[in-house]
Short mmCIF file of C-alpha atoms and ligand atoms in Angstrom, two decimals:
data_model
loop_
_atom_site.label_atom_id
_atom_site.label_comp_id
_atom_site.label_asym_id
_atom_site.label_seq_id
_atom_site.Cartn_x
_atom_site.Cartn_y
_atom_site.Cartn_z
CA UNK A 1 92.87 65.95 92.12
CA UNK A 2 95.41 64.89 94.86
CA UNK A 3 96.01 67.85 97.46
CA UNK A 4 99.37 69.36 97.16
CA UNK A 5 101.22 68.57 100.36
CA UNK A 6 103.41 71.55 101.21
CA UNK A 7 106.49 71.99 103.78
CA UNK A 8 107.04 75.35 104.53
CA UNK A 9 110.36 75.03 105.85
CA UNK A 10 110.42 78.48 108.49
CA UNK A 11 107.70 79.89 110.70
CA UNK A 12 108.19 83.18 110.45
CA UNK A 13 105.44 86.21 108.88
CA UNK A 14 106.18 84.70 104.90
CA UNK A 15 105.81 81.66 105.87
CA UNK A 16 102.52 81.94 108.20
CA UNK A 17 100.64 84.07 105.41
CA UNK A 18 101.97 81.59 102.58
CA UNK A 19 100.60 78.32 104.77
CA UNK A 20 97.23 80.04 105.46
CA UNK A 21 96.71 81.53 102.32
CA UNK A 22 97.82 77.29 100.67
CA UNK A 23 95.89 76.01 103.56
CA UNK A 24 92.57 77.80 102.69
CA UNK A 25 93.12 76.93 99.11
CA UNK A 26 92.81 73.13 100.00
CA UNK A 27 96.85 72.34 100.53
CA UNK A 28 97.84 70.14 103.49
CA UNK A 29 100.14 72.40 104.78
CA UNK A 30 103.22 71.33 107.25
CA UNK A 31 105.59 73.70 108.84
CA UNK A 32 109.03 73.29 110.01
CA UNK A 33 110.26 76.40 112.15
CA UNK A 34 113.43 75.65 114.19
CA UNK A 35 112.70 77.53 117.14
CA UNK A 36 110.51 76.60 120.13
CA UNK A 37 107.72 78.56 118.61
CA UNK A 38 106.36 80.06 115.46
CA UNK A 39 106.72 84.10 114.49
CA UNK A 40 109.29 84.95 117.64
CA UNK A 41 110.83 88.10 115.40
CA UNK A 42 107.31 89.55 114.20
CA UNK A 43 106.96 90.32 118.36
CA UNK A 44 109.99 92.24 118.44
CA UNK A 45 109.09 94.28 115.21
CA UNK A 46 108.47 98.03 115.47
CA UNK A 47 109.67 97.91 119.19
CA UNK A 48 107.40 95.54 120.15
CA UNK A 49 104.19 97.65 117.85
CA UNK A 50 104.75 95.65 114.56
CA UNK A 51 104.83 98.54 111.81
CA UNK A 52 103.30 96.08 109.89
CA UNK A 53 102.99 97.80 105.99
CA UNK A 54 103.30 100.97 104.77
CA UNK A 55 100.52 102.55 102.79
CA UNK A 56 103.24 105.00 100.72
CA UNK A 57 104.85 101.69 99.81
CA UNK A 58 106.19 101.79 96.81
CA UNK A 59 109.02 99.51 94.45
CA UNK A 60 111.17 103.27 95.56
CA UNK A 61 111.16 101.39 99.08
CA UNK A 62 112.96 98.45 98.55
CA UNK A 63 116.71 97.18 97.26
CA UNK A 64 117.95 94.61 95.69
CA UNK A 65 116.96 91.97 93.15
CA UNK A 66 115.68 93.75 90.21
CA UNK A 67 112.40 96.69 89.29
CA UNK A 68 110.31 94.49 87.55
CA UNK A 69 110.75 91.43 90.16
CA UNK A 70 109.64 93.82 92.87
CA UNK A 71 107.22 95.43 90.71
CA UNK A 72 105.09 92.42 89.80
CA UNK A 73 105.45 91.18 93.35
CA UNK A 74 103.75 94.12 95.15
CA UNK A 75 101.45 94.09 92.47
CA UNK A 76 99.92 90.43 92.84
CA UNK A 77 99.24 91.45 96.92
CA UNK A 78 99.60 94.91 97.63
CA UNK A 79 98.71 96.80 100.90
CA UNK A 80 95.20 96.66 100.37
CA UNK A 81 95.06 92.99 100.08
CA UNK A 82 97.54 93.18 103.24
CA UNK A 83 95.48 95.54 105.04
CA UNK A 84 92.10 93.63 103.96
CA UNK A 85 93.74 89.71 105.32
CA UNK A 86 94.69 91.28 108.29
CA UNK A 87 90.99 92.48 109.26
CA UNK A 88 89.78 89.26 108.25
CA UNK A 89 92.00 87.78 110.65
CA UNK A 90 90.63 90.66 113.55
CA UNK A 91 93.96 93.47 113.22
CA UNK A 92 92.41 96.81 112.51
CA UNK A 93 94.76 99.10 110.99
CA UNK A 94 96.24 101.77 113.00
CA UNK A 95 97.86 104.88 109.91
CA UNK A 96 100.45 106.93 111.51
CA UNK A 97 102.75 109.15 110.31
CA UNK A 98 104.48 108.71 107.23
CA UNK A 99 102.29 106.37 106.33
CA UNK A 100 102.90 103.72 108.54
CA UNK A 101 100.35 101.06 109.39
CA UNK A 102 100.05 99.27 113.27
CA UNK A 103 97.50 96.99 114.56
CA UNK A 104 95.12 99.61 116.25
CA UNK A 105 96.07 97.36 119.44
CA UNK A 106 99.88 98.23 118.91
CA UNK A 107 100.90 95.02 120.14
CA UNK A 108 103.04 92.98 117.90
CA UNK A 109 101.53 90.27 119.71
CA UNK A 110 97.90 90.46 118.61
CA UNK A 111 99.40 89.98 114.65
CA UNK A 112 100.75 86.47 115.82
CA UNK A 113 98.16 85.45 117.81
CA UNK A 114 95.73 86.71 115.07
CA UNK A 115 97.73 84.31 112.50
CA UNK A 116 98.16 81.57 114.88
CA UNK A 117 94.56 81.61 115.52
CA UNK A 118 94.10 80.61 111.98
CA UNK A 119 96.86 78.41 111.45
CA UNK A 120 95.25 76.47 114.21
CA UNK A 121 91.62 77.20 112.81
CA UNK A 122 92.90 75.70 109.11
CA UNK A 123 94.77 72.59 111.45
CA UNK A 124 97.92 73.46 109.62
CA UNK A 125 100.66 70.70 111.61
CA UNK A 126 103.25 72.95 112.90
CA UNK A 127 106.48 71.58 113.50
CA UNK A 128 108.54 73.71 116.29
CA UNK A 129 112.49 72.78 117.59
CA UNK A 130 112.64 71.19 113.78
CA UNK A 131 115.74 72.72 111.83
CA UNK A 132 115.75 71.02 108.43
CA UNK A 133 119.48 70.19 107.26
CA UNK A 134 118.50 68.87 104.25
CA UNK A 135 116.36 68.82 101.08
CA UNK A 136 116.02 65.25 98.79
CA UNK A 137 114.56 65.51 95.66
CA UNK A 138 112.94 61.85 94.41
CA UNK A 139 109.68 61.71 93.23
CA UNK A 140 108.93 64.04 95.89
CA UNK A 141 110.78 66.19 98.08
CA UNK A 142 112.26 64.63 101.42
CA UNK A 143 113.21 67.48 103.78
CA UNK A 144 115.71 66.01 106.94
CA UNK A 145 115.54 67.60 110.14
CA UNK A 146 118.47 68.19 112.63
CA UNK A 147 116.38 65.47 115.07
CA UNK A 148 116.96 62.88 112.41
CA UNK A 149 113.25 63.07 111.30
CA UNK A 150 111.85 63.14 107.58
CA UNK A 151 108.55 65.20 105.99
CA UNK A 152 107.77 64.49 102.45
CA UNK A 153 105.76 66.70 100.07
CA UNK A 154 105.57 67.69 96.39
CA UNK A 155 106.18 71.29 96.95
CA UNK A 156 108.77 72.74 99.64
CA UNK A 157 108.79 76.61 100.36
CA UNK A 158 111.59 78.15 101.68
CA UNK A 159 111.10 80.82 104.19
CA UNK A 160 113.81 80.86 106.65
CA UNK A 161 114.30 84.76 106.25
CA UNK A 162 118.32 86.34 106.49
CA UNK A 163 120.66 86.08 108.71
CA UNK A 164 119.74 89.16 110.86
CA UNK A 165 119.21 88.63 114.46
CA UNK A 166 119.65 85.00 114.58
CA UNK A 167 118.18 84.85 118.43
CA UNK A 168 114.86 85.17 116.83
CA UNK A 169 115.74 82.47 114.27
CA UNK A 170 116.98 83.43 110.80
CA UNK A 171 120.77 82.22 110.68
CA UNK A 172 121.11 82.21 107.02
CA UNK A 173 120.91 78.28 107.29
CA UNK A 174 118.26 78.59 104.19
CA UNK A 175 120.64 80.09 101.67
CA UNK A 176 122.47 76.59 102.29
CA UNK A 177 119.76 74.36 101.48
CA UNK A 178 118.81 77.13 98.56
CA UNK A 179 122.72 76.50 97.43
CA UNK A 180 122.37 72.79 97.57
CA UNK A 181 119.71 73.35 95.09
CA UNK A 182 121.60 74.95 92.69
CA UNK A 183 120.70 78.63 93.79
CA UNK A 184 123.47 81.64 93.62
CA UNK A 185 123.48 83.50 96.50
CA UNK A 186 124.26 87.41 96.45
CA UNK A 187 126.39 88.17 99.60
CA UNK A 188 124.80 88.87 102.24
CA UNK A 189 125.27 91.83 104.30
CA UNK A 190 123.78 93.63 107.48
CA UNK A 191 121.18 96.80 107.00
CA UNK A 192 118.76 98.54 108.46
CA UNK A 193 121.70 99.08 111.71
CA UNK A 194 124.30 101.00 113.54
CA UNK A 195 126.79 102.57 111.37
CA UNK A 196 130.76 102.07 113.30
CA UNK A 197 133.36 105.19 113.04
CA UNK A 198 136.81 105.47 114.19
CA UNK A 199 136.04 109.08 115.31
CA UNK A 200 137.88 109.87 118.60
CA UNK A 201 135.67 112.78 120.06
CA UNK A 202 132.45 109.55 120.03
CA UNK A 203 133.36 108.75 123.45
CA UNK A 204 132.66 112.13 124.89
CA UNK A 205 129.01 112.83 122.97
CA UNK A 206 127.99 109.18 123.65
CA UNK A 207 124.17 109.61 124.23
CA UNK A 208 123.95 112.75 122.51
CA UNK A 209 120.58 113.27 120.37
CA UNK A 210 120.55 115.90 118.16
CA UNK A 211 117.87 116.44 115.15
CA UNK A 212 119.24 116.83 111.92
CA UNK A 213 119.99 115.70 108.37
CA UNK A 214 122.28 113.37 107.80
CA UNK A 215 124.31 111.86 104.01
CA UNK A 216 125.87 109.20 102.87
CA UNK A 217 128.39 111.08 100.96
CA UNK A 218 130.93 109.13 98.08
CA UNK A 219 134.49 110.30 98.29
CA UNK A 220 133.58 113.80 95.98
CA UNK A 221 131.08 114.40 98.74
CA UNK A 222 128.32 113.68 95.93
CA UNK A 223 125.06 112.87 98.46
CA UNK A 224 124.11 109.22 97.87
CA UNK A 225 121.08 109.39 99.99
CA UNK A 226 119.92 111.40 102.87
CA UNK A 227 117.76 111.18 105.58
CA UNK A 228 116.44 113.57 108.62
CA UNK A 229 115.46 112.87 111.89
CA UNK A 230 116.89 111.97 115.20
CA UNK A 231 120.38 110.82 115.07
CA UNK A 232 121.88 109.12 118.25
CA UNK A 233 126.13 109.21 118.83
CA UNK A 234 127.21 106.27 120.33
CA UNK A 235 130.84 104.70 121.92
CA UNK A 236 131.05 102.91 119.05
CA UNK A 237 129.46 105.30 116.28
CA UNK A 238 126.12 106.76 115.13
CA UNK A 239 122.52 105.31 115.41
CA UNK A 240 119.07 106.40 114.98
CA UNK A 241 115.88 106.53 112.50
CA UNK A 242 118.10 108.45 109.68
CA UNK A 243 121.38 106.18 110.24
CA UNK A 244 118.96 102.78 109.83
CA UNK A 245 117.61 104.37 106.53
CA UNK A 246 121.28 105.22 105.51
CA UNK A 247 122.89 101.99 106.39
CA UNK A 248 122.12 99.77 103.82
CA UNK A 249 123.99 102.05 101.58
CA UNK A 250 126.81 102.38 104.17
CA UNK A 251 127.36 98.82 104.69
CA UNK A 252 127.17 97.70 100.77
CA UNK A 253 129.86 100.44 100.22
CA UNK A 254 131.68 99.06 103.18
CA UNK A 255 131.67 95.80 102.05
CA UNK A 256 132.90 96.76 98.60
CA UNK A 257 136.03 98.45 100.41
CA UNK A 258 134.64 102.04 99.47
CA UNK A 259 134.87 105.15 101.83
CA UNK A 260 131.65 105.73 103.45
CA UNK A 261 131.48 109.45 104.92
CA UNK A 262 128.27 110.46 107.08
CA UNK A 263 128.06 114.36 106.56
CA UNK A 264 125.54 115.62 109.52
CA UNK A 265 124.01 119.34 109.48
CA UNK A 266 122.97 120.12 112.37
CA UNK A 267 120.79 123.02 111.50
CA UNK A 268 119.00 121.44 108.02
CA UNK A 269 116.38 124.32 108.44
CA UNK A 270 118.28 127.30 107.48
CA UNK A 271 121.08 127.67 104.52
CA UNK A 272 124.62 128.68 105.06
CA UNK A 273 123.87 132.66 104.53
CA UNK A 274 120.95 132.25 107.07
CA UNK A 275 122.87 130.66 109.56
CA UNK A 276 125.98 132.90 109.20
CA UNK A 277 123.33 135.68 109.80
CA UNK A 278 122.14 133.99 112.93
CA UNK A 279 125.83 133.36 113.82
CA UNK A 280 127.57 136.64 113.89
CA UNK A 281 123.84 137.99 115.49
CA UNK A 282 124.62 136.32 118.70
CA UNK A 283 128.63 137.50 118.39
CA UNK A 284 127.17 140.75 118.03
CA UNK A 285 124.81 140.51 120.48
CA UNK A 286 127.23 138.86 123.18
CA UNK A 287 130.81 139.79 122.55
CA UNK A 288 131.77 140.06 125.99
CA UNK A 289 130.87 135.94 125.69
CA UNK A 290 133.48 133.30 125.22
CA UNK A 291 132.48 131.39 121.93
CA UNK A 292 132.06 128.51 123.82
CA UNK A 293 129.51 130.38 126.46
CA UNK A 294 127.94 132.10 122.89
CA UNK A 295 127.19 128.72 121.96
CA UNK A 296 124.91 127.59 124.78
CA UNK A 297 121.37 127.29 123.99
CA UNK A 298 122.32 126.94 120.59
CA UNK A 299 123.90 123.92 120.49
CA UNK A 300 123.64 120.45 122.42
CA UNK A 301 126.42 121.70 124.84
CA UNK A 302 128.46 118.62 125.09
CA UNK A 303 128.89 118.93 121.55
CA UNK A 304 130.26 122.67 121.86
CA UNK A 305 133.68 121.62 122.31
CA UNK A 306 134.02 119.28 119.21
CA UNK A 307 132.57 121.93 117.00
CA UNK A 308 134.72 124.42 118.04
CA UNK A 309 137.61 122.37 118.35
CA UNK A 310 137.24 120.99 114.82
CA UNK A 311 137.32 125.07 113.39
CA UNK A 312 140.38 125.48 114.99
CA UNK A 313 139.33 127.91 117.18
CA UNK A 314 140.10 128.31 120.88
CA UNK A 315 137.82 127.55 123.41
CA UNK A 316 137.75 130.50 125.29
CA UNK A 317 138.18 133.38 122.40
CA UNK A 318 135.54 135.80 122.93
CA UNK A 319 133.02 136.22 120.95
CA UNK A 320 134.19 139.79 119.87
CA UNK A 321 137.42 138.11 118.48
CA UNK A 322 136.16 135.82 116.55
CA UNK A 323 136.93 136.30 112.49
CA UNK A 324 134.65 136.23 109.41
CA UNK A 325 136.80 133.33 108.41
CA UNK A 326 136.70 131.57 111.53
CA UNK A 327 132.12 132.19 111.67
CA UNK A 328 132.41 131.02 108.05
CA UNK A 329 134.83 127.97 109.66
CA UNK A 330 131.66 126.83 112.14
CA UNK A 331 128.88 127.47 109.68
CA UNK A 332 130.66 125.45 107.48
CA UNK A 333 131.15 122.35 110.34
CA UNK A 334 127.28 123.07 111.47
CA UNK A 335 126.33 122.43 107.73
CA UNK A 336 128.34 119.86 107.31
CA UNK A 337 129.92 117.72 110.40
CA UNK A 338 131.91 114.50 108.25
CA UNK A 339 132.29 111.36 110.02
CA UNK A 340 134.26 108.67 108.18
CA UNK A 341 132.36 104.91 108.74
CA UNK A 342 134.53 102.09 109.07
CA UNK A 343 131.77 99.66 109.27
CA UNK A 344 128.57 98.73 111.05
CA UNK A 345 127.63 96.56 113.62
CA UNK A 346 126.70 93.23 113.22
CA UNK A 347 123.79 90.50 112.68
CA UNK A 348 122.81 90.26 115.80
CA UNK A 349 121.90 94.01 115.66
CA UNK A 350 120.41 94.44 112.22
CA UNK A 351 116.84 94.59 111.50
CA UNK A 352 117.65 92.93 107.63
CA UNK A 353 119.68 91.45 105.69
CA UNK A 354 120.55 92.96 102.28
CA UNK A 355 121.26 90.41 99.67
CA UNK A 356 119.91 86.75 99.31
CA UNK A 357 119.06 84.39 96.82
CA UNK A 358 119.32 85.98 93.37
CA UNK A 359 115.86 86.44 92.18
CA UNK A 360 116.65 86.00 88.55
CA UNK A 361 116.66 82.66 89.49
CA UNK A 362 112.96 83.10 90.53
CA UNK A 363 109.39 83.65 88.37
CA UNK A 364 108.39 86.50 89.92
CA UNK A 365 104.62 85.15 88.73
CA UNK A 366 104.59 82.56 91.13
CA UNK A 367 107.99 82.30 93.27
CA UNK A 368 108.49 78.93 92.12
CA UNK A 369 112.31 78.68 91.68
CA UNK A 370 113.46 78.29 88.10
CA UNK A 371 116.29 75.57 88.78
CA UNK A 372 114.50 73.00 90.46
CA UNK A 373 110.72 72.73 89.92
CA UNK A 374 108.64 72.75 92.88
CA UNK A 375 110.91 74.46 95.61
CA UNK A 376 109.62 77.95 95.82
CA UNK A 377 110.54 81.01 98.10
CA UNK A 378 109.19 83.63 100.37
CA UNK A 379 110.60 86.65 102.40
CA UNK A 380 113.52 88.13 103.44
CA UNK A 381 115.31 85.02 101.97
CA UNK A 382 115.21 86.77 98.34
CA UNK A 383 117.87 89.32 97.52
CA UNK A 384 115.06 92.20 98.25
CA UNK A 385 115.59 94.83 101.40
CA UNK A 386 113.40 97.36 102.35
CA UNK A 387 113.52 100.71 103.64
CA UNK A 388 112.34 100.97 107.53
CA UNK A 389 108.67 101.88 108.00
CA UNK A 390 107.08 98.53 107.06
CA UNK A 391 108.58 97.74 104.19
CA UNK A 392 109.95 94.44 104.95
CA UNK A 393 107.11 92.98 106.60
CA UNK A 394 105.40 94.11 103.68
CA UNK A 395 107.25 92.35 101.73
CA UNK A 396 107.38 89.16 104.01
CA UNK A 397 103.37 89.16 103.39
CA UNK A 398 103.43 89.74 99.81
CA UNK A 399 105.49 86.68 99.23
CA UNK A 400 103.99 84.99 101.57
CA UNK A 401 100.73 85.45 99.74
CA UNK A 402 101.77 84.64 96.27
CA UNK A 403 103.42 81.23 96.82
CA UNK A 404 100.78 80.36 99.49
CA UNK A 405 98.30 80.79 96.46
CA UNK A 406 101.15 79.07 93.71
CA UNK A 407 101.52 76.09 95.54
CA UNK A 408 98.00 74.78 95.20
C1 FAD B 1 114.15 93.94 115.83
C2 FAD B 1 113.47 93.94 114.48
C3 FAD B 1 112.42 94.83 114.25
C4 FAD B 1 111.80 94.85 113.00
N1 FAD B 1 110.74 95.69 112.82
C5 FAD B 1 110.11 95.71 111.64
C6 FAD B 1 108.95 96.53 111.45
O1 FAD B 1 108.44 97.16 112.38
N2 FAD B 1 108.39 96.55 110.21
C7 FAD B 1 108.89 95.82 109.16
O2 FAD B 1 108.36 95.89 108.07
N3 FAD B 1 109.94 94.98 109.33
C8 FAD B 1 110.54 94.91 110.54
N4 FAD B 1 111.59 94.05 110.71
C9 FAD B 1 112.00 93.13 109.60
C10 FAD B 1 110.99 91.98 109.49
O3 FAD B 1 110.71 91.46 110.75
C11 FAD B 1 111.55 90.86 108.59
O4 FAD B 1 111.91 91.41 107.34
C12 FAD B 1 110.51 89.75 108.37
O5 FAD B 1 110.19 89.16 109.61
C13 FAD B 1 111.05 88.69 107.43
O6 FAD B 1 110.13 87.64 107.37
P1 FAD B 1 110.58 86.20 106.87
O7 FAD B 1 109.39 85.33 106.99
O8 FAD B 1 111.23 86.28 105.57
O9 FAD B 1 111.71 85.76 107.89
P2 FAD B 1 111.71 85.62 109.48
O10 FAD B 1 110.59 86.40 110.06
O11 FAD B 1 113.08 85.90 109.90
O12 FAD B 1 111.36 84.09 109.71
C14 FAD B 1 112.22 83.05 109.31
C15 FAD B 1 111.92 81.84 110.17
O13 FAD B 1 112.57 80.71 109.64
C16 FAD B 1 113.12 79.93 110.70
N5 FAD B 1 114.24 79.16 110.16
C17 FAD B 1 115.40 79.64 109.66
N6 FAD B 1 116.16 78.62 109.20
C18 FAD B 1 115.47 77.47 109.42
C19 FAD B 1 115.73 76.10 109.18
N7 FAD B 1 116.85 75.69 108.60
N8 FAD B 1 114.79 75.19 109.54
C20 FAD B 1 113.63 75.58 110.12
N9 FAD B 1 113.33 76.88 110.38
C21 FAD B 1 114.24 77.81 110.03
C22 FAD B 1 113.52 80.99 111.71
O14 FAD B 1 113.65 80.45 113.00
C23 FAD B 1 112.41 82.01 111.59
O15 FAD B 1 111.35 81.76 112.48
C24 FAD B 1 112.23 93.99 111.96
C25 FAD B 1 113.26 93.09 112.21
C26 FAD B 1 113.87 93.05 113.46
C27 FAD B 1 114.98 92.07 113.71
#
């Protein structure tokens, strides 16, 4: 039998996986990446450590598309089959908490060379400062590059990723050539980034860290999701761990012209009796304190005024003077701090993009695409997001994997 010739158009983590795994099942494999080099975003993943799966990963971890899609895609190459390729290749898995997996070298760096080694090792042509423009179907498929140059082969896979952080090379130009195809594309919008609020008091806690719960509330202040950890205030809003987890919501809701409200406690730990408790036990125990004095050691200080400010109180009432009403006033703001979103920042500062190509339009058996026969897709590309803590690369690889292995 003839040997498939594949373009993977994109040289990013789906695509490397997809034309190693093709390559090693006897495909001549050519890819078109249109940056100087191949996999520049996997080196800035995890800060530079490449959180590179999760082994809690579940279909719970990622949005978008549909269950089943998901489903049947994590379970053709799962974290095991991740975690066993990547040894193969020389990265030893490093588990940390919450389950999520490093190279034991945490260095981003060592997962690219490790793949490059191969690509090179399988002499896989690799095609760098080539952005295709155009896909031609004939007998074949003739892919046009922005250099006026052409690549034919029977199967093209389309791994160009999103359109987050185009510096590393995703600039949504793939849901174009997916579009010329025939594909629907579900809006795309930023996640996994920096949530924007129009709160005036931002400018004077900018830097503040504080460690705490914090929830996407709807306008009934029904929690949509929340998430704890460390949660940054900025000039321009809020950032941090929890806020990256909580954006995706945030920015769909955003983008649908919803309210988004961020409720923060800053004391998850104890309930609202327990922290009245510890409340009126340091009025008690200082009255000759101004509630603002009271407050240090308790709370981040620069964030003193804006608490107390926001129960109405006044900044230098003692601590003896101070009202059930007006202890029940801060518990209440500790508990529950609201801070209305406006919007988040922008592509160049999110980690994914939520949305894509509708997978519908996809067999989730073999990623080939169900409009025109022989154009199949990997990646962040595919209306599926993940959660941070892996998640997407995982998902990068999984795809990768499965049309890699499809296209032969
Ligand atoms: C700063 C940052 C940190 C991250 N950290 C993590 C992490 O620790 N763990 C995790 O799971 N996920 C992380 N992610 C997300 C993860 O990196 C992506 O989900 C994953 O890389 C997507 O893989 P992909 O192959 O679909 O797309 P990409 O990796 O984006 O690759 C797409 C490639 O296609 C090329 N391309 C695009 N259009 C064309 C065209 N027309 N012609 C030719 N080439 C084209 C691009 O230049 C790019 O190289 C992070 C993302 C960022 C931005």
């Amino acid at each position: 039998m003839a040997k498939s010739k594949v373009i993977i158009i994109g040289g990013g983590a789906s695509a490397l996986v997809a034309a190693i795994i093709a390559a090693r099942n006897g495909a001549k494999v050519t890819i078109l990446e249109r940056k100087d080099r191949v996999g520049k975003k996997i080196l800035a993943t995890g800060n530079g450590r490449c959180n590179m799966t999760n082994i809690k990963c579940t279909s719970s971890n990622f949005h978008g598309g549909n269950e089943t899609f998901i489903n049947k895609i994590l379970a053709q190459f799962d974290v095991n089959n991740t975690l066993e390729f990547f040894k193969e290749l020389g990265s030893y898995p490093l588990v940390e908490d919450n389950g999520k997996v490093y190279p034991n070298s945490l260095q981003a760096s060592s997962i690219l060379d490790n793949l490059r080694y191969e690509i090179e090792r399988l002499k896989i042509t690799v095609e760098c400062n080539a952005e295709v423009i155009k896909i031609e179907q004939s007998n074949n498929f003739i892919v046009y590059t922005k250099d006026n140059k052409k690549y034919y082969g029977n199967k093209v896979i389309l791994a160009t990723g999103g359109k987050s952080t185009p510096d590393l090379g995703s600039n949504g130009s793939g849901y174009l050539l997916a579009k010329s195809l025939g594909h629907t594309l579900i809006k795309p919008i930023p996640s996994l980034v920096q949530l924007k609020s129009d709160a005036k008091f931002l400018k004077q806690i900018k830097g503040v860290k504080i460690n705490g719960d914090a929830a996407v509330v709807d306008e009934e202040h029904n929690i949509l999701r929340k998430e704890y950890g460390e949660i940054l205030f900025t000039d321009y809003g809020i950032s941090g761990p929890p806020i990256l987890q909580l954006s995706r919501i945030a920015s769909s809701r955003v983008s649908n012209n919803k309210n988004v409200i961020v409720d923060i406690d800053f004391m998850p730990k104890v309930c609202f009796e327990q922290l009245d408790t510890i409340l009126l036990d340091r009025l008690t125990a200082m009255p000759y304190k101004t509630i603002s004095d009271n407050f240090i050691g308790f709370v981040n200080k620069r964030l003193i005024p804006i608490i107390i400010k926001e129960a109405g109180i006044e900044i230098n009432k003692k601590s003896s003077d101070i009202s059930k009403k007006e202890r029940n006033k801060l518990v209440s703001i500790l508990k529950k701090f609201s801070i209305n979103i406006i919007g988040t920042n922008q592509w160049n500062q999110s980690q994914v993009t939520a949305g894509g190509i509708d997978v519908n339009e996809v067999d989730s058996n073999t990623l080939e695409s169900k409009i025109t026969k022989g154009i199949y897709f990997a990646g962040e590309i595919l209306d599926v997001d993940g959660d941070c803590g892996g998640f997407n690369l995982q998902w990068a690889w999984s795809t990768g994997a499965i049309v890699g292995r499809s296209v032969c």
